[in-house]
mmCIF file of C-alpha atoms and ligand atoms in Angstrom:
data_model
loop_
_atom_site.group_PDB
_atom_site.id
_atom_site.type_symbol
_atom_site.label_atom_id
_atom_site.label_comp_id
_atom_site.label_asym_id
_atom_site.label_seq_id
_atom_site.Cartn_x
_atom_site.Cartn_y
_atom_site.Cartn_z
ATOM 1 C CA MET A 1 57.418 91.500 87.457
ATOM 2 C CA MET A 2 59.744 92.055 90.545
ATOM 3 C CA LYS A 3 58.409 90.569 93.912
ATOM 4 C CA ASP A 4 56.785 92.377 96.558
ATOM 5 C CA LEU A 5 59.330 92.519 99.004
ATOM 6 C CA ASP A 6 60.368 95.576 101.192
ATOM 7 C CA TRP A 7 63.458 96.074 98.939
ATOM 8 C CA ASN A 8 65.211 98.735 101.006
ATOM 9 C CA ASN A 9 65.064 96.680 104.319
ATOM 10 C CA LEU A 10 66.323 93.259 103.697
ATOM 11 C CA GLY A 11 68.812 91.676 105.995
ATOM 12 C CA PHE A 12 70.883 88.410 105.118
ATOM 13 C CA SER A 13 68.490 85.705 105.936
ATOM 14 C CA TYR A 14 67.331 82.528 104.180
ATOM 15 C CA ILE A 15 64.120 83.582 102.019
ATOM 16 C CA LYS A 16 62.918 80.514 99.518
ATOM 17 C CA THR A 17 62.951 81.496 96.083
ATOM 18 C CA ASP A 18 61.306 79.517 93.340
ATOM 19 C CA TYR A 19 63.924 77.547 91.870
ATOM 20 C CA ARG A 20 67.288 76.222 92.729
ATOM 21 C CA TYR A 21 69.756 74.465 90.549
ATOM 22 C CA ILE A 22 71.025 70.712 91.149
ATOM 23 C CA ALA A 23 73.154 68.451 89.375
ATOM 24 C CA TYR A 24 74.526 64.955 90.599
ATOM 25 C CA TRP A 25 77.725 63.061 90.169
ATOM 26 C CA LYS A 26 77.458 59.503 89.894
ATOM 27 C CA ASN A 27 79.433 56.742 88.214
ATOM 28 C CA GLY A 28 82.442 59.053 87.824
ATOM 29 C CA GLU A 29 80.816 61.873 85.869
ATOM 30 C CA TRP A 30 78.304 64.976 86.442
ATOM 31 C CA GLN A 31 75.178 64.383 84.994
ATOM 32 C CA LYS A 32 72.999 67.026 83.407
ATOM 33 C CA GLY A 33 72.140 69.680 85.962
ATOM 34 C CA GLU A 34 68.454 71.068 85.997
ATOM 35 C CA LEU A 35 66.161 73.708 88.054
ATOM 36 C CA VAL A 36 63.779 72.274 90.604
ATOM 37 C CA THR A 37 61.484 73.942 92.819
ATOM 38 C CA ASP A 38 61.591 71.519 95.958
ATOM 39 C CA ASN A 39 64.272 73.272 98.809
ATOM 40 C CA VAL A 40 64.559 70.057 100.502
ATOM 41 C CA LEU A 41 67.225 67.441 99.984
ATOM 42 C CA HIS A 42 66.893 63.901 100.426
ATOM 43 C CA ILE A 43 70.265 62.064 101.018
ATOM 44 C CA SER A 44 71.748 58.921 103.056
ATOM 45 C CA GLU A 45 72.295 59.033 106.235
ATOM 46 C CA GLY A 46 75.910 58.020 105.544
ATOM 47 C CA SER A 47 76.700 60.702 103.597
ATOM 48 C CA THR A 48 80.262 62.212 104.121
ATOM 49 C CA ALA A 49 78.993 65.560 104.006
ATOM 50 C CA LEU A 50 77.105 64.960 107.375
ATOM 51 C CA HIS A 51 79.968 63.205 109.298
ATOM 52 C CA TYR A 52 83.150 63.946 107.732
ATOM 53 C CA GLY A 53 82.787 67.718 106.550
ATOM 54 C CA GLN A 54 83.120 66.606 103.133
ATOM 55 C CA GLN A 55 81.203 69.709 101.605
ATOM 56 C CA CYS A 56 82.511 72.966 100.302
ATOM 57 C CA PHE A 57 80.531 76.164 99.174
ATOM 58 C CA GLU A 58 80.911 79.654 97.470
ATOM 59 C CA GLY A 59 79.134 83.074 97.650
ATOM 60 C CA LEU A 60 78.415 85.612 95.014
ATOM 61 C CA LYS A 61 75.892 87.875 94.059
ATOM 62 C CA ALA A 62 73.676 89.332 91.050
ATOM 63 C CA TYR A 63 72.898 92.770 90.635
ATOM 64 C CA ARG A 64 70.199 94.795 88.786
ATOM 65 C CA CYS A 65 71.656 97.501 86.721
ATOM 66 C CA LYS A 66 70.209 100.872 85.654
ATOM 67 C CA ASP A 67 68.728 99.289 82.337
ATOM 68 C CA GLY A 68 67.344 96.510 84.334
ATOM 69 C CA SER A 69 69.815 93.834 83.070
ATOM 70 C CA ILE A 70 71.293 91.398 85.561
ATOM 71 C CA ASN A 71 75.072 91.020 86.274
ATOM 72 C CA LEU A 72 76.950 88.636 87.803
ATOM 73 C CA PHE A 73 80.455 89.776 89.354
ATOM 74 C CA ARG A 74 83.487 87.236 88.491
ATOM 75 C CA PRO A 75 81.620 83.918 88.726
ATOM 76 C CA ASP A 76 84.700 82.315 87.178
ATOM 77 C CA GLU A 77 86.752 83.011 89.851
ATOM 78 C CA ASN A 78 84.301 81.479 92.527
ATOM 79 C CA ALA A 79 84.035 78.302 90.125
ATOM 80 C CA LYS A 80 87.975 78.217 90.260
ATOM 81 C CA ARG A 81 88.036 78.789 93.831
ATOM 82 C CA MET A 82 85.431 76.077 94.583
ATOM 83 C CA GLN A 83 87.706 73.624 92.127
ATOM 84 C CA ARG A 84 90.559 74.369 94.905
ATOM 85 C CA SER A 85 88.094 73.389 97.498
ATOM 86 C CA CYS A 86 87.364 70.274 95.907
ATOM 87 C CA GLN A 87 91.060 69.307 95.133
ATOM 88 C CA ARG A 88 91.839 69.713 98.985
ATOM 89 C CA LEU A 89 88.829 67.719 99.821
ATOM 90 C CA LEU A 90 88.924 64.919 97.114
ATOM 91 C CA MET A 91 85.535 65.995 95.537
ATOM 92 C CA PRO A 92 84.957 65.832 91.787
ATOM 93 C CA GLU A 93 85.491 69.405 90.636
ATOM 94 C CA VAL A 94 82.787 71.113 88.595
ATOM 95 C CA PRO A 95 83.910 72.577 85.476
ATOM 96 C CA VAL A 96 84.248 76.113 85.487
ATOM 97 C CA ASP A 97 81.639 76.460 82.138
ATOM 98 C CA MET A 98 79.016 74.298 83.871
ATOM 99 C CA PHE A 99 79.456 76.535 87.215
ATOM 100 C CA VAL A 100 78.858 79.911 85.241
ATOM 101 C CA ASP A 101 76.391 78.455 83.177
ATOM 102 C CA ALA A 102 74.224 77.109 86.532
ATOM 103 C CA CYS A 103 74.873 80.671 88.259
ATOM 104 C CA LYS A 104 73.149 82.026 84.775
ATOM 105 C CA GLN A 105 70.293 79.590 84.779
ATOM 106 C CA VAL A 106 69.192 80.259 88.475
ATOM 107 C CA VAL A 107 69.191 83.885 88.459
ATOM 108 C CA LYS A 108 67.428 83.905 85.071
ATOM 109 C CA ALA A 109 64.876 81.569 86.620
ATOM 110 C CA ASN A 110 64.516 83.628 89.894
ATOM 111 C CA GLU A 111 64.802 87.102 87.973
ATOM 112 C CA GLU A 112 61.771 88.351 90.268
ATOM 113 C CA TRP A 113 64.035 88.080 93.271
ATOM 114 C CA VAL A 114 66.432 90.417 91.973
ATOM 115 C CA GLY A 115 65.936 93.733 93.692
ATOM 116 C CA PRO A 116 65.377 97.148 91.958
ATOM 117 C CA TYR A 117 68.477 99.064 90.954
ATOM 118 C CA GLY A 118 69.156 101.656 93.765
ATOM 119 C CA SER A 119 67.995 99.561 96.717
ATOM 120 C CA GLY A 120 70.905 98.207 97.360
ATOM 121 C CA ALA A 121 69.381 94.782 97.446
ATOM 122 C CA THR A 122 71.121 91.996 95.557
ATOM 123 C CA LEU A 123 70.304 88.103 94.922
ATOM 124 C CA TYR A 124 72.769 86.328 96.758
ATOM 125 C CA LEU A 125 74.112 82.958 95.210
ATOM 126 C CA ARG A 126 74.762 79.883 97.354
ATOM 127 C CA PRO A 127 76.636 77.138 95.050
ATOM 128 C CA PHE A 128 77.628 74.162 97.252
ATOM 129 C CA LEU A 129 78.997 70.823 96.804
ATOM 130 C CA ILE A 130 78.502 67.773 98.951
ATOM 131 C CA GLY A 131 79.561 64.269 99.340
ATOM 132 C CA VAL A 132 76.753 62.030 99.463
ATOM 133 C CA GLY A 133 75.513 58.129 99.183
ATOM 134 C CA ASP A 134 75.701 55.147 101.683
ATOM 135 C CA ASN A 135 79.237 55.410 103.674
ATOM 136 C CA VAL A 136 80.478 54.986 107.161
ATOM 137 C CA GLY A 137 84.504 55.146 107.020
ATOM 138 C CA VAL A 138 86.508 58.110 106.769
ATOM 139 C CA SER A 139 86.860 58.074 102.899
ATOM 140 C CA PRO A 140 85.483 59.947 99.973
ATOM 141 C CA ALA A 141 81.972 59.539 99.139
ATOM 142 C CA PRO A 142 80.625 57.889 96.332
ATOM 143 C CA GLU A 143 78.434 60.142 94.957
ATOM 144 C CA TYR A 144 78.123 64.177 94.865
ATOM 145 C CA ILE A 145 75.751 66.691 94.706
ATOM 146 C CA PHE A 146 76.282 70.215 93.337
ATOM 147 C CA SER A 147 73.534 72.665 93.930
ATOM 148 C CA ILE A 148 73.240 76.569 93.856
ATOM 149 C CA PHE A 149 70.134 78.330 95.786
ATOM 150 C CA VAL A 150 69.409 82.044 95.863
ATOM 151 C CA CYS A 151 68.051 84.693 98.298
ATOM 152 C CA PRO A 152 67.337 88.186 97.865
ATOM 153 C CA VAL A 153 69.689 90.137 100.263
ATOM 154 C CA GLY A 154 69.736 93.937 101.797
ATOM 155 C CA ALA A 155 72.490 96.239 101.460
ATOM 156 C CA TYR A 156 74.966 95.384 104.220
ATOM 157 C CA PHE A 157 74.920 99.077 105.569
ATOM 158 C CA LYS A 158 71.373 100.502 105.272
ATOM 159 C CA GLY A 159 72.240 103.925 106.057
ATOM 160 C CA GLY A 160 75.426 103.976 104.045
ATOM 161 C CA LEU A 161 78.916 102.783 104.901
ATOM 162 C CA LYS A 162 79.775 102.813 108.563
ATOM 163 C CA PRO A 163 82.908 101.744 110.795
ATOM 164 C CA THR A 164 82.673 98.702 112.487
ATOM 165 C CA ASN A 165 84.867 97.424 115.673
ATOM 166 C CA PHE A 166 86.383 93.805 115.764
ATOM 167 C CA MET A 167 88.386 91.863 118.324
ATOM 168 C CA VAL A 168 91.503 89.680 118.165
ATOM 169 C CA SER A 169 90.605 86.297 119.065
ATOM 170 C CA ASP A 170 92.322 83.856 121.206
ATOM 171 C CA TYR A 171 91.269 81.108 118.684
ATOM 172 C CA ASP A 172 92.045 80.245 115.367
ATOM 173 C CA ARG A 173 90.127 79.822 112.603
ATOM 174 C CA ALA A 174 92.341 77.358 110.555
ATOM 175 C CA ALA A 175 95.487 74.935 111.188
ATOM 176 C CA PRO A 176 98.889 76.438 109.656
ATOM 177 C CA GLN A 177 98.560 73.446 106.624
ATOM 178 C CA GLY A 178 95.059 72.738 107.353
ATOM 179 C CA THR A 179 91.849 74.041 105.216
ATOM 180 C CA GLY A 180 92.014 77.753 106.014
ATOM 181 C CA ALA A 181 92.296 78.408 102.067
ATOM 182 C CA ALA A 182 89.331 76.687 101.022
ATOM 183 C CA LYS A 183 86.027 77.384 101.692
ATOM 184 C CA VAL A 184 84.739 74.467 103.544
ATOM 185 C CA GLY A 185 81.950 74.263 106.227
ATOM 186 C CA GLY A 186 84.405 73.141 109.140
ATOM 187 C CA ASN A 187 86.209 76.453 108.980
ATOM 188 C CA TYR A 188 83.074 78.187 109.840
ATOM 189 C CA ALA A 189 81.540 75.483 112.381
ATOM 190 C CA ALA A 190 85.153 76.367 114.364
ATOM 191 C CA SER A 191 84.526 79.878 113.841
ATOM 192 C CA LEU A 192 80.842 80.115 115.661
ATOM 193 C CA TYR A 193 82.037 79.966 119.109
ATOM 194 C CA PRO A 194 84.790 82.460 118.799
ATOM 195 C CA GLY A 195 82.427 84.472 116.836
ATOM 196 C CA LYS A 196 79.621 84.509 119.601
ATOM 197 C CA LYS A 197 81.601 85.587 122.181
ATOM 198 C CA ALA A 198 83.084 88.928 120.462
ATOM 199 C CA LYS A 199 79.731 89.525 119.620
ATOM 200 C CA ALA A 200 78.845 89.060 123.372
ATOM 201 C CA LEU A 201 81.160 91.587 124.071
ATOM 202 C CA GLY A 202 79.857 94.179 121.513
ATOM 203 C CA TYR A 203 82.154 93.732 118.510
ATOM 204 C CA ALA A 204 80.849 92.681 115.097
ATOM 205 C CA ASP A 205 83.333 89.565 114.937
ATOM 206 C CA CYS A 206 86.659 88.368 115.470
ATOM 207 C CA ILE A 207 89.917 89.096 113.687
ATOM 208 C CA TYR A 208 92.150 86.216 113.549
ATOM 209 C CA LEU A 209 95.967 85.838 113.892
ATOM 210 C CA ASP A 210 98.172 83.615 112.020
ATOM 211 C CA PRO A 211 97.804 80.240 113.530
ATOM 212 C CA THR A 212 101.558 79.507 113.896
ATOM 213 C CA THR A 213 102.788 82.833 115.473
ATOM 214 C CA HIS A 214 99.894 84.585 116.516
ATOM 215 C CA THR A 215 101.658 88.044 115.458
ATOM 216 C CA LYS A 216 99.889 88.639 111.969
ATOM 217 C CA ILE A 217 96.226 89.765 111.080
ATOM 218 C CA GLU A 218 94.843 86.785 108.783
ATOM 219 C CA GLU A 219 91.037 87.244 108.381
ATOM 220 C CA VAL A 220 88.122 89.518 109.798
ATOM 221 C CA GLY A 221 85.459 87.152 110.664
ATOM 222 C CA SER A 222 84.237 86.052 107.166
ATOM 223 C CA ALA A 223 86.075 88.369 105.158
ATOM 224 C CA ASN A 224 89.547 89.537 104.430
ATOM 225 C CA PHE A 225 91.683 92.677 106.386
ATOM 226 C CA PHE A 226 93.268 95.615 103.952
ATOM 227 C CA GLY A 227 94.845 98.526 105.354
ATOM 228 C CA ILE A 228 95.863 101.737 103.507
ATOM 229 C CA THR A 229 99.079 103.148 104.859
ATOM 230 C CA LYS A 230 100.005 106.965 105.624
ATOM 231 C CA ASP A 231 102.124 106.793 102.627
ATOM 232 C CA ASN A 232 99.062 105.486 100.124
ATOM 233 C CA LYS A 233 100.084 101.901 100.095
ATOM 234 C CA PHE A 234 97.116 99.242 99.964
ATOM 235 C CA ILE A 235 97.962 96.278 102.093
ATOM 236 C CA THR A 236 96.241 92.868 102.730
ATOM 237 C CA PRO A 237 97.783 89.917 104.527
ATOM 238 C CA ILE A 238 99.567 86.857 102.445
ATOM 239 C CA SER A 239 99.240 83.467 104.387
ATOM 240 C CA PRO A 240 98.240 80.255 102.985
ATOM 241 C CA SER A 241 95.467 79.818 105.942
ATOM 242 C CA ILE A 242 93.587 82.834 104.493
ATOM 243 C CA LEU A 243 90.502 82.244 102.328
ATOM 244 C CA PRO A 244 91.665 84.082 98.915
ATOM 245 C CA SER A 245 88.649 86.729 98.857
ATOM 246 C CA ILE A 246 87.798 87.508 95.175
ATOM 247 C CA THR A 247 86.888 91.148 96.656
ATOM 248 C CA LYS A 248 90.245 91.582 97.993
ATOM 249 C CA TYR A 249 92.232 90.521 94.438
ATOM 250 C CA SER A 250 89.614 93.027 92.734
ATOM 251 C CA LEU A 251 90.518 95.769 95.330
ATOM 252 C CA LEU A 252 94.135 95.114 94.839
ATOM 253 C CA TYR A 253 93.631 95.645 91.298
ATOM 254 C CA LEU A 254 91.623 98.626 91.270
ATOM 255 C CA ALA A 255 94.004 100.283 93.993
ATOM 256 C CA LYS A 256 96.793 100.107 91.887
ATOM 257 C CA GLU A 257 95.125 100.700 88.499
ATOM 258 C CA ARG A 258 92.699 103.091 89.379
ATOM 259 C CA PHE A 259 93.832 104.979 92.168
ATOM 260 C CA GLY A 260 97.554 104.791 91.494
ATOM 261 C CA MET A 261 98.199 103.110 95.013
ATOM 262 C CA GLU A 262 101.056 100.785 95.506
ATOM 263 C CA ALA A 263 99.310 97.527 95.907
ATOM 264 C CA ILE A 264 100.902 94.416 98.395
ATOM 265 C CA GLU A 265 100.294 91.237 99.638
ATOM 266 C CA GLY A 266 102.184 91.052 102.799
ATOM 267 C CA ASP A 267 102.638 90.400 106.556
ATOM 268 C CA ILE A 268 100.259 92.659 108.550
ATOM 269 C CA TYR A 269 101.861 92.740 112.421
ATOM 270 C CA ILE A 270 99.106 93.098 114.823
ATOM 271 C CA ASN A 271 101.580 95.712 116.832
ATOM 272 C CA GLU A 272 102.276 97.666 113.578
ATOM 273 C CA LEU A 273 98.835 98.927 113.177
ATOM 274 C CA ASP A 274 99.985 102.538 113.527
ATOM 275 C CA GLN A 275 101.240 102.486 109.918
ATOM 276 C CA PHE A 276 97.522 102.785 108.737
ATOM 277 C CA ALA A 277 95.670 105.667 107.947
ATOM 278 C CA GLU A 278 92.629 103.442 107.219
ATOM 279 C CA ALA A 279 91.403 99.928 107.292
ATOM 280 C CA GLY A 280 88.643 97.574 106.207
ATOM 281 C CA ALA A 281 87.227 94.324 105.811
ATOM 282 C CA CYS A 282 86.240 93.166 102.638
ATOM 283 C CA GLY A 283 84.165 90.169 100.958
ATOM 284 C CA THR A 284 81.016 89.367 98.961
ATOM 285 C CA ALA A 285 78.785 89.952 101.915
ATOM 286 C CA ALA A 286 80.738 92.654 103.770
ATOM 287 C CA VAL A 287 81.333 94.293 100.397
ATOM 288 C CA ILE A 288 83.795 96.902 101.963
ATOM 289 C CA THR A 289 83.394 97.164 105.916
ATOM 290 C CA PRO A 290 85.399 100.257 107.103
ATOM 291 C CA ILE A 291 87.199 99.098 110.332
ATOM 292 C CA GLY A 292 86.672 101.776 113.227
ATOM 293 C CA GLY A 293 88.871 99.957 115.693
ATOM 294 C CA ILE A 294 90.389 96.772 116.907
ATOM 295 C CA LEU A 295 90.654 95.396 120.481
ATOM 296 C CA ASN A 296 93.388 93.418 121.040
ATOM 297 C CA GLY A 297 94.042 92.381 124.427
ATOM 298 C CA ASP A 298 94.024 95.571 126.598
ATOM 299 C CA ASP A 299 94.609 98.027 123.532
ATOM 300 C CA PHE A 300 92.064 99.568 121.598
ATOM 301 C CA HIS A 301 93.415 100.641 117.989
ATOM 302 C CA VAL A 302 91.472 103.088 116.084
ATOM 303 C CA PHE A 303 92.165 103.628 112.767
ATOM 304 C CA TYR A 304 90.726 106.461 110.833
ATOM 305 C CA SER A 305 87.664 106.918 112.991
ATOM 306 C CA GLU A 306 85.067 105.149 114.830
ATOM 307 C CA THR A 307 82.500 107.096 113.195
ATOM 308 C CA GLU A 308 83.655 108.761 109.877
ATOM 309 C CA VAL A 309 84.760 106.610 107.038
ATOM 310 C CA GLY A 310 87.915 107.472 105.363
ATOM 311 C CA PRO A 311 88.026 109.190 101.898
ATOM 312 C CA LYS A 312 90.062 105.963 100.219
ATOM 313 C CA THR A 313 88.015 103.613 101.572
ATOM 314 C CA ARG A 314 85.226 105.157 100.500
ATOM 315 C CA ALA A 315 86.429 105.766 97.068
ATOM 316 C CA LEU A 316 87.229 102.167 96.778
ATOM 317 C CA TYR A 317 83.982 101.226 97.836
ATOM 318 C CA GLU A 318 82.165 103.315 95.387
ATOM 319 C CA GLU A 319 84.426 102.215 92.437
ATOM 320 C CA LEU A 320 83.956 98.499 93.420
ATOM 321 C CA VAL A 321 80.115 98.629 93.903
ATOM 322 C CA GLY A 322 79.907 101.009 90.832
ATOM 323 C CA ILE A 323 81.385 98.181 88.885
ATOM 324 C CA GLN A 324 79.145 95.777 90.408
ATOM 325 C CA PHE A 325 76.012 97.559 89.553
ATOM 326 C CA GLY A 326 77.222 98.464 85.904
ATOM 327 C CA ASP A 327 77.632 102.152 86.472
ATOM 328 C CA LYS A 328 81.385 102.178 86.186
ATOM 329 C CA PRO A 329 83.562 100.450 83.369
ATOM 330 C CA ALA A 330 84.505 97.036 84.460
ATOM 331 C CA PRO A 331 87.956 95.433 83.797
ATOM 332 C CA ASN A 332 87.539 92.798 81.098
ATOM 333 C CA GLY A 333 85.729 89.636 82.051
ATOM 334 C CA TRP A 334 84.569 91.110 85.593
ATOM 335 C CA VAL A 335 80.960 91.336 84.568
ATOM 336 C CA VAL A 336 79.220 88.609 83.240
ATOM 337 C CA LYS A 337 75.492 89.458 81.917
ATOM 338 C CA VAL A 338 72.651 87.046 82.710
ATOM 339 C CA GLU A 339 70.543 86.772 79.383
HETATM 340 C C1 PLP B 401 86.349 83.314 105.737
HETATM 341 C C2 PLP B 401 86.297 84.375 104.417
HETATM 342 N N1 PLP B 401 87.064 85.203 104.286
HETATM 343 C C3 PLP B 401 86.688 86.134 103.227
HETATM 344 C C4 PLP B 401 85.743 86.134 102.603
HETATM 345 C C5 PLP B 401 85.521 87.115 101.307
HETATM 346 O O1 PLP B 401 85.626 86.253 99.935
HETATM 347 P P1 PLP B 401 84.956 86.826 98.760
HETATM 348 O O2 PLP B 401 85.411 88.306 98.493
HETATM 349 O O3 PLP B 401 85.288 85.939 97.696
HETATM 350 O O4 PLP B 401 83.475 86.914 98.972
HETATM 351 C C6 PLP B 401 84.637 85.151 102.655
HETATM 352 C C7 PLP B 401 83.439 85.201 102.006
HETATM 353 O O5 PLP B 401 83.323 84.533 100.943
HETATM 354 C C8 PLP B 401 85.049 84.407 103.788
HETATM 355 O O6 PLP B 401 84.256 83.598 104.259
#
């Protein structure tokens, strides 16, 4: 039985579901994880996650297919990215198999929370790893918790794809040799204030420029940027301080292999936006968000249109979402069934 929710009108907010997965790291190793019903963590006041931001997280979704089965999209890539975050913050890595198995377990246990095919609703998975235990100095924690909770979330665009406007921020989300490429909470804490300023001015979020020269696009809020040039090149920024988006790498592949575009990771200068016929933001939550225009100082640059979605952006969206919901053939290994 599916839960009785207004599946067509869900937003992106916390809903307590029935089960979460939790595993403890103690005495140098991961203990066997389990599913629990309690959504409250009881941790030491000295936990490094609370004071020094020693924590990281992930985000991915489970999708209901036409035949009723449930897909995960590239969970092994989230596992590997979390391992890289762990390396950067001196936390114990969760093995890829343990991560993917935990995702399957928690989705299976909460399958009534995976919305019906066609509603656009998905089940968002939030894996996270935190340093816990008695501690006070700046040093890695003695113990860790790896947990995954899930929440049903709605389609990002209720009425279908809609172009959205963004503004270039004066702030940086990450330092040049900092933690921008890791999915760690500190990056997001630092983005709250600039994000609030952008929203107060009527923009969906900030465009962050590279923190060294402030001339190149890095990120679009909590999504990656892509542009499609007038001569059919699909370009996304390259930089050590960008979060390597799994959606972005999927689109680079699809643009090349299924649409015959030249797919490039390269520099995108904020004063060279004229080369693009279309642009968008991409990520697990954003899926593909067409970018209407970008405000940069006094200049407002419109890409395809502020009201219409470009044909290539739409085609990429349909291909990606088609794969995620099992309607289009997936490249090898991209779709993992929850059974
Ligand atoms: C800062 C940032 N950039 C990009 C992304 C998109 O990454 P992905 O496609 O793996 O969800 C996210 C979301 O995870 C993010 O938080």
